[in-house]
Short mmCIF file of C-alpha atoms in Angstrom, two decimals:
data_model
loop_
_atom_site.label_atom_id
_atom_site.label_comp_id
_atom_site.label_asym_id
_atom_site.label_seq_id
_atom_site.Cartn_x
_atom_site.Cartn_y
_atom_site.Cartn_z
CA LYS U 22 -151.26 210.97 -15.75
CA LEU U 23 -147.79 211.56 -17.16
CA VAL U 24 -146.50 212.54 -13.73
CA ILE U 25 -148.07 209.44 -12.19
CA LEU U 26 -146.56 207.22 -14.90
CA ALA U 27 -143.11 208.80 -14.53
CA GLY U 28 -143.29 208.50 -10.76
CA GLY U 29 -144.25 204.86 -11.03
CA TYR U 30 -141.34 204.02 -13.33
CA LEU U 31 -138.92 206.03 -11.17
CA SER U 32 -140.05 204.28 -8.02
CA LEU U 33 -139.77 200.90 -9.72
CA ALA U 34 -136.23 201.71 -10.86
CA ILE U 35 -135.22 202.83 -7.36
CA LEU U 36 -136.75 199.71 -5.86
CA CYS U 37 -134.96 197.40 -8.30
CA PHE U 38 -131.64 199.17 -7.79
CA GLY U 39 -131.91 199.10 -4.01
CA GLY U 40 -133.03 195.47 -3.99
CA ALA U 41 -130.13 194.48 -6.24
CA LEU U 42 -127.61 196.22 -4.01
CA TYR U 43 -129.03 194.59 -0.91
CA TYR U 44 -129.19 191.17 -2.59
CA TRP U 45 -125.53 191.24 -3.64
CA ARG U 46 -124.49 192.46 -0.23
CA ARG U 47 -126.26 189.52 1.41
CA VAL U 48 -124.75 187.09 -1.09
CA ASN U 49 -121.22 188.38 -0.43
CA THR U 50 -121.78 188.17 3.33
CA LEU U 51 -123.00 184.57 3.08
CA LEU U 52 -120.12 183.56 0.82
CA LYS U 53 -117.61 185.05 3.26
CA SER U 54 -119.23 183.26 6.20
CA CYS U 55 -119.24 179.94 4.30
CA SER U 56 -115.58 180.30 3.37
CA SER U 57 -114.64 181.14 6.96
CA GLN U 58 -116.54 178.10 8.24
CA GLN U 59 -114.79 175.86 5.71
CA SER U 60 -111.38 177.21 6.72
CA GLU U 61 -112.18 176.64 10.40
CA GLN U 62 -113.24 173.06 9.66
CA GLN U 63 -110.03 172.43 7.72
CA GLN U 64 -107.94 173.89 10.53
CA HIS U 65 -109.82 171.75 13.05
CA GLN U 66 -109.19 168.64 10.93
CA GLU U 67 -105.49 169.47 10.66
CA ASP U 68 -105.28 169.89 14.43
CA ILE U 69 -106.89 166.47 14.87
CA ASP U 70 -104.42 164.89 12.45
CA LEU U 71 -101.49 166.35 14.37
CA ILE U 72 -102.59 164.64 17.56
CA THR U 73 -100.76 161.30 17.90
CA ILE U 74 -101.25 158.66 20.54
CA PRO U 75 -98.01 158.15 22.54
CA PRO U 76 -96.74 154.54 22.42
CA THR U 77 -97.30 152.60 25.62
CA ASP U 78 -94.20 151.23 27.32
CA THR U 79 -94.80 147.49 27.67
CA THR U 80 -91.39 146.70 29.00
CA THR U 81 -91.26 145.93 32.68
CA THR U 82 -88.25 146.17 34.85
CA ASP U 83 -87.39 143.50 37.31
CA THR U 84 -87.01 145.16 40.72
CA THR U 85 -86.04 142.02 42.53
CA SER U 86 -82.36 141.64 42.95
CA GLN U 87 -80.86 138.23 42.52
CA ALA U 88 -78.21 136.92 44.88
CA PRO U 89 -74.75 136.54 43.35
CA ILE U 90 -73.61 133.07 42.51
CA GLY U 91 -70.50 131.71 44.07
CA GLY U 92 -69.92 134.13 47.01
CA ASN U 93 -67.02 133.81 49.38
CA GLN U 94 -66.90 131.37 52.28
CA GLU U 95 -67.38 133.94 55.04
CA GLU U 96 -70.67 135.20 53.65
CA SER U 97 -71.98 131.62 53.37
CA ASP U 98 -71.05 130.94 57.00
CA LYS U 99 -72.87 134.08 58.16
CA ARG U 100 -76.01 133.09 56.23
CA GLY U 101 -75.89 129.61 57.80
CA ALA U 102 -75.70 131.04 61.30
CA ALA U 103 -78.65 133.38 60.61
CA GLU U 104 -80.78 130.50 59.31
CA THR U 105 -80.03 128.46 62.44
CA THR U 106 -81.12 131.37 64.65
CA ASN U 107 -84.38 131.81 62.69
CA LEU U 108 -85.21 128.11 63.04
CA SER U 109 -84.77 128.20 66.76
CA SER U 110 -86.94 131.28 67.16
CA THR U 111 -89.65 129.71 64.98
CA SER U 112 -89.78 126.55 67.10
CA THR U 113 -90.07 128.63 70.29
CA SER U 114 -92.97 130.70 68.88
CA THR U 115 -94.74 127.51 67.77
CA GLN U 116 -94.64 126.06 71.30
CA HIS U 117 -95.95 129.34 72.73
CA SER U 118 -98.86 129.47 70.26
CA SER U 119 -99.89 125.87 71.00
CA SER U 120 -100.22 126.75 74.66
CA ASN U 121 -102.67 129.58 73.84
CA THR U 122 -104.85 127.58 71.42
CA ASP U 123 -107.12 126.21 74.11
CA ALA U 124 -107.61 129.69 75.56
CA ILE U 125 -108.96 131.29 72.39
CA GLY U 126 -110.99 128.28 71.21
CA SER U 127 -114.14 129.50 72.89
CA ASP U 128 -113.74 133.00 71.39
CA LEU U 129 -113.61 131.61 67.88
CA CYS U 130 -117.16 130.29 68.15
CA VAL U 131 -118.51 133.72 69.05
CA GLU U 132 -116.46 135.41 66.33
CA SER U 133 -117.65 132.91 63.72
CA THR U 134 -121.29 133.62 64.62
CA LEU U 135 -120.75 137.36 64.38
CA SER U 136 -118.91 137.00 61.09
CA GLU U 137 -121.75 134.97 59.57
CA THR U 138 -124.25 137.65 60.56
CA ALA U 139 -122.07 140.38 59.08
CA VAL U 140 -121.70 138.45 55.86
CA GLN U 141 -125.48 138.11 55.53
CA VAL U 142 -125.99 141.85 56.09
CA GLN U 143 -123.26 142.63 53.57
CA ASP U 144 -124.83 140.30 51.01
CA ASN U 145 -128.23 142.00 51.39
CA SER U 146 -126.72 145.47 50.96
CA THR U 147 -124.72 144.26 47.97
CA ARG U 148 -127.87 142.90 46.31
CA SER U 149 -129.75 146.19 46.81
CA HIS U 150 -126.79 148.18 45.53
CA ASP U 151 -126.51 145.94 42.49
CA SER U 152 -130.23 146.35 41.71
CA VAL U 153 -129.95 150.15 41.90
CA GLY U 154 -126.79 150.06 39.79
CA ASP U 155 -128.48 147.87 37.19
CA SER U 156 -131.47 150.22 36.87
CA THR U 157 -129.19 153.25 36.56
CA HIS U 158 -127.06 151.49 33.97
CA HIS U 159 -130.18 150.53 32.01
CA HIS U 160 -131.38 154.16 32.04
CA HIS U 161 -128.01 155.45 30.81
CA GLN U 162 -127.99 152.76 28.14
CA GLN U 163 -131.40 153.89 26.85
CA GLN U 164 -130.24 157.50 26.73
CA GLN U 165 -127.12 156.50 24.84
CA GLN U 166 -129.18 154.50 22.34
CA CYS U 167 -131.46 157.47 21.73
CA HIS U 168 -128.45 159.75 21.26
CA ASP U 169 -126.81 157.28 18.88
CA HIS U 170 -130.05 156.97 16.92
CA GLN U 171 -130.25 160.74 16.54
CA LEU U 172 -126.65 160.97 15.44
CA GLY U 173 -127.19 158.14 13.01
CA HIS U 174 -130.20 159.96 11.55
CA ASN U 175 -128.17 163.12 11.09
CA LYS U 176 -125.31 161.18 9.53
CA HIS U 177 -127.65 159.76 6.87
CA TYR U 178 -128.85 163.28 5.96
CA VAL U 179 -126.91 164.93 3.13
CA LYS U 180 -126.90 168.72 2.95
CA ILE U 181 -128.71 170.12 -0.06
CA SER U 182 -125.70 172.11 -1.24
CA GLU U 183 -123.63 168.89 -1.31
CA ARG U 184 -126.05 167.03 -3.58
CA LYS U 185 -126.12 166.93 -7.37
CA SER U 186 -127.47 169.94 -9.24
CA SER U 187 -130.69 168.20 -10.24
CA ALA U 188 -131.18 166.90 -6.68
CA GLN U 189 -130.80 170.41 -5.28
CA LEU U 190 -133.49 171.79 -7.59
CA LYS U 191 -135.76 168.85 -6.73
CA SER U 192 -135.30 169.17 -2.98
CA ALA U 193 -138.34 169.84 -0.82
CA GLN U 194 -136.76 173.01 0.56
CA PHE U 195 -136.48 174.58 -2.90
CA LEU U 196 -139.93 173.43 -4.02
CA TYR U 197 -141.48 174.95 -0.88
CA LEU U 198 -139.74 178.22 -1.66
CA VAL U 199 -140.97 178.16 -5.28
CA ILE U 200 -144.60 177.73 -4.20
CA PHE U 201 -144.22 180.35 -1.45
CA PHE U 202 -142.68 182.91 -3.80
CA SER U 203 -145.20 182.23 -6.59
CA CYS U 204 -148.21 182.80 -4.32
CA HIS U 205 -146.87 186.07 -2.97
CA VAL U 206 -145.72 187.39 -6.35
CA ALA U 207 -149.18 186.68 -7.77
CA ARG U 208 -150.67 188.68 -4.91
CA ASN U 209 -148.14 191.48 -5.43
CA ILE U 210 -148.84 191.79 -9.16
CA PHE U 211 -152.59 191.66 -8.59
CA ASN U 212 -152.44 194.62 -6.21
CA LEU U 213 -150.21 196.61 -8.57
CA THR U 214 -152.36 196.05 -11.64
CA THR U 215 -155.74 196.56 -9.95
CA ALA U 216 -154.78 199.46 -7.67
CA ARG U 217 -156.51 202.07 -9.86
CA ASP U 218 -159.77 200.10 -10.15
CA PHE U 219 -159.73 199.23 -6.45
CA LEU U 220 -159.25 202.86 -5.40
CA ALA U 221 -161.76 204.07 -7.99
CA TYR U 222 -164.41 201.85 -6.44
CA LEU U 223 -163.67 203.56 -3.10
CA GLY U 224 -164.14 207.02 -4.65
CA ASP U 225 -160.64 208.04 -5.72
CA ASP U 226 -161.81 209.08 -9.22
CA LYS U 227 -163.92 211.81 -7.70
CA LYS U 228 -160.83 213.19 -5.94
CA GLY U 229 -158.62 213.32 -8.99
CA ASN U 230 -156.80 210.01 -8.33
CA LYS U 231 -155.01 211.63 -5.41
CA TYR U 232 -154.70 208.39 -3.47
CA LEU U 233 -153.42 206.55 -6.52
CA SER U 234 -150.62 209.12 -6.66
CA ILE U 235 -149.90 208.55 -2.97
CA PHE U 236 -149.80 204.79 -3.59
CA THR U 237 -147.31 205.28 -6.44
CA ILE U 238 -145.09 207.63 -4.45
CA LEU U 239 -144.99 205.33 -1.42
CA LEU U 240 -143.75 202.33 -3.39
CA PRO U 241 -140.06 203.40 -3.13
CA ALA U 242 -140.54 203.62 0.65
CA SER U 243 -139.77 199.91 0.71
CA VAL U 244 -136.07 200.81 0.58
CA ILE U 245 -136.46 202.16 4.11
CA GLY U 246 -137.36 198.63 5.24
CA LEU U 247 -134.01 197.10 4.19
CA PRO U 248 -132.33 197.66 7.60
CA LEU U 249 -135.36 196.07 9.23
CA VAL U 250 -135.04 193.07 6.90
CA ASP U 251 -131.39 192.71 7.84
CA ARG U 252 -132.28 192.91 11.53
CA VAL U 253 -134.88 190.15 11.19
CA LEU U 254 -132.58 187.85 9.21
CA GLN U 255 -129.85 188.20 11.84
CA SER U 256 -132.23 187.58 14.73
CA SER U 257 -131.13 183.94 15.00
CA SER U 258 -127.82 182.21 14.27
CA GLY U 259 -127.33 179.38 11.80
CA GLY U 260 -129.89 180.63 9.29
CA GLY U 261 -132.81 180.56 11.73
CA GLY U 262 -133.56 184.22 11.02
CA TYR U 263 -134.77 183.30 7.54
CA HIS U 264 -137.71 181.47 9.05
CA ALA U 265 -138.64 184.68 10.87
CA GLY U 266 -138.18 186.61 7.63
CA LEU U 267 -140.49 184.29 5.68
CA GLN U 268 -143.15 184.49 8.37
CA SER U 269 -142.78 188.29 8.35
CA VAL U 270 -143.75 188.25 4.68
CA ASN U 271 -146.89 186.32 5.59
CA LEU U 272 -147.70 188.68 8.44
CA LEU U 273 -147.35 191.80 6.28
CA ALA U 274 -149.53 190.22 3.57
CA ILE U 275 -152.28 189.49 6.08
CA CYS U 276 -152.11 193.00 7.55
CA HIS U 277 -152.35 194.61 4.12
CA GLY U 278 -155.22 192.36 3.10
CA LEU U 279 -157.14 193.12 6.28
CA VAL U 280 -156.84 196.85 5.62
CA GLN U 281 -158.24 196.33 2.11
CA VAL U 282 -161.27 194.24 3.08
CA SER U 283 -162.14 195.82 6.41
CA ASN U 284 -162.42 199.53 5.60
CA ASP U 285 -163.62 201.63 2.67
CA ASN U 286 -162.02 204.85 3.94
CA LEU U 287 -159.35 206.10 1.57
CA ASN U 288 -157.37 207.69 4.39
CA VAL U 289 -157.11 204.31 6.12
CA GLN U 290 -155.86 202.80 2.86
CA ILE U 291 -152.73 204.92 3.15
CA ILE U 292 -151.70 202.69 6.05
CA GLY U 293 -152.19 199.76 3.71
CA PHE U 294 -149.94 201.47 1.14
CA VAL U 295 -147.08 201.67 3.64
CA VAL U 296 -147.57 198.05 4.73
CA PHE U 297 -147.65 196.96 1.09
CA SER U 298 -144.33 198.72 0.42
CA PHE U 299 -142.66 196.92 3.31
CA TYR U 300 -144.31 193.68 2.18
CA ARG U 301 -142.66 193.95 -1.24
CA CYS U 302 -139.31 194.73 0.36
CA PHE U 303 -139.45 191.68 2.63
CA LEU U 304 -140.73 189.39 -0.13
CA PHE U 305 -137.91 189.91 -2.63
CA ALA U 306 -135.08 190.56 -0.16
CA VAL U 307 -135.77 187.50 2.03
CA THR U 308 -136.47 185.14 -0.87
CA PHE U 309 -133.40 185.89 -2.98
CA SER U 310 -131.05 186.10 0.00
CA PHE U 311 -132.38 182.77 1.30
CA LEU U 312 -131.33 180.85 -1.81
CA PRO U 313 -127.54 180.84 -1.10
CA VAL U 314 -128.20 179.51 2.40
CA PHE U 315 -129.05 175.98 1.22
CA LEU U 316 -128.10 175.93 -2.49
CA SER U 317 -124.63 175.82 -4.01
CA GLY U 318 -123.36 178.56 -6.29
CA LYS U 319 -123.40 176.38 -9.42
CA VAL U 320 -127.22 176.10 -9.42
CA MET U 321 -127.98 179.66 -8.29
CA GLY U 322 -128.79 180.96 -11.77
CA LYS U 323 -131.08 178.05 -12.57
CA ALA U 324 -132.83 178.42 -9.22
CA VAL U 325 -133.54 182.13 -9.80
CA GLY U 326 -134.81 181.36 -13.30
CA ILE U 327 -137.18 178.69 -11.98
CA LEU U 328 -138.45 181.07 -9.30
CA VAL U 329 -139.19 183.84 -11.79
CA PHE U 330 -140.78 181.45 -14.30
CA ALA U 331 -143.03 179.85 -11.66
CA ALA U 332 -144.04 183.27 -10.35
CA GLY U 333 -144.89 184.41 -13.89
CA MET U 334 -147.08 181.38 -14.44
CA ALA U 335 -148.83 181.99 -11.11
CA THR U 336 -149.70 185.57 -12.09
CA LEU U 337 -151.88 184.23 -14.90
CA THR U 338 -154.52 183.55 -12.26
CA ASN U 339 -154.90 187.31 -11.85
CA ILE U 340 -156.69 187.58 -15.20
CA PRO U 341 -159.87 185.69 -14.20
CA LEU U 342 -159.78 187.22 -10.70
CA SER U 343 -159.66 190.79 -12.00
CA ASN U 344 -162.35 190.08 -14.62
CA LEU U 345 -164.50 188.56 -11.89
CA ALA U 346 -164.17 191.66 -9.74
CA VAL U 347 -164.84 194.14 -12.56
CA THR U 348 -167.63 192.38 -14.46
CA THR U 349 -169.38 190.21 -11.88
CA PHE U 350 -169.02 192.30 -8.71
CA ASP U 351 -169.15 195.75 -10.40
CA GLY U 352 -165.63 196.76 -9.42
CA ASN U 353 -165.79 195.42 -5.86
CA PHE U 354 -162.49 193.69 -5.06
CA PHE U 355 -163.58 192.31 -1.69
CA TRP U 356 -163.71 188.65 -2.73
CA PRO U 357 -160.41 188.60 -4.68
CA ASN U 358 -158.65 190.34 -1.79
CA LEU U 359 -160.20 187.86 0.63
CA PHE U 360 -158.98 185.02 -1.60
CA PHE U 361 -155.40 186.26 -1.35
CA ILE U 362 -155.70 186.54 2.43
CA ILE U 363 -156.78 182.89 2.59
CA LEU U 364 -153.93 181.99 0.23
CA VAL U 365 -151.45 183.13 2.90
CA ILE U 366 -152.53 180.26 5.19
CA PRO U 367 -150.70 177.52 3.21
CA CYS U 368 -147.77 179.90 2.88
CA ILE U 369 -147.50 179.95 6.67
CA TYR U 370 -147.16 176.16 6.64
CA LEU U 371 -144.59 176.33 3.83
CA ALA U 372 -142.53 178.83 5.81
CA TRP U 373 -142.66 176.52 8.84
CA GLU U 374 -141.47 173.59 6.72
CA MET U 375 -138.59 175.67 5.41
CA GLY U 376 -137.71 176.58 9.00
CA GLN U 377 -137.52 172.87 9.86
CA GLY U 378 -135.28 172.38 6.84
CA ILE U 379 -132.96 175.08 8.15
CA LYS U 380 -132.71 173.20 11.46
CA ARG U 381 -131.89 169.94 9.67
CA GLU U 382 -129.16 171.66 7.69
CA LYS U 383 -127.71 173.12 10.88
CA GLU U 384 -127.81 169.77 12.74
CA SER U 385 -126.13 168.09 9.77
CA SER U 386 -123.33 170.65 9.87
CA ILE U 387 -122.83 170.10 13.61
CA SER U 388 -122.79 166.29 13.28
CA SER U 389 -120.31 166.43 10.40
CA THR U 390 -117.89 168.56 12.42
CA THR U 391 -118.15 166.28 15.47
#
């Protein structure tokens, strides 16, 4: 028993130390990425300010040359002779054109008829073209209105980290995370505190609590899952990987619960021990690294305190559940374990809602930069 107790405390210390190191590494990475994004936005704004519109030149130059006033006598004589010649040529061309008027009179009638027909055809094609143009313009106008409405919706949204401290802690995103974390911590503590009774009901007492020792030794194996957690969180840009991380917590909880309620073989429970270790790793790593994504640094301490307090209050439900299993069902933990499996279902919805919140935060960032 002393070895089991020492191994349990050692594994807990290793888990806390590894989780703390990973948590601070994620926080530093997020802070660096936020500072780099802010510097890029400032540089972009400075580049926009440097762009100036060149002034339009409204002055027009007169290209027509004006004749000089008061020229010499010779130039005026030359201009008079040229005007006389032009008048004579004009009168000659007028007489020639009058002689040809009668000849082309009949052609004008035919040309006028053809021109009227062409005008009618052109009018019909113009009307059809205008109708098609109007429909296309109406379609583009509807698309533009939808786009403007979406942009207007994003402009009215204020990022959670830019709100007041009280508004950040009252935001739906944080409240969803509090409920999600409380449910899973209650399940985690229930499995830790009832592991001996659960395994004893399956026959571990007759084997010298060998499987309880295996369960205790495998708890530090959650440190091995830290690279996998990092891989899942980086699976999507803009914070989208946190949605996958939260759903991974739900998936691991369901898998562990199914192993508990579906099989009484102690050897099969070892698989559940490994899954439970990874479940604990994902739960604490994803939750505490998700906080800096949407909360500002000034409320981080309060947010962690609220999370831990709410989780502690939720674990009080383990008292009646464990008493129910030991006294009413004679040590059979089937119904309490089934209850915690069902409890994961609302957590799946909460994780989906938090994923939608991540998308809204990302769209707000994009609209603010544009």
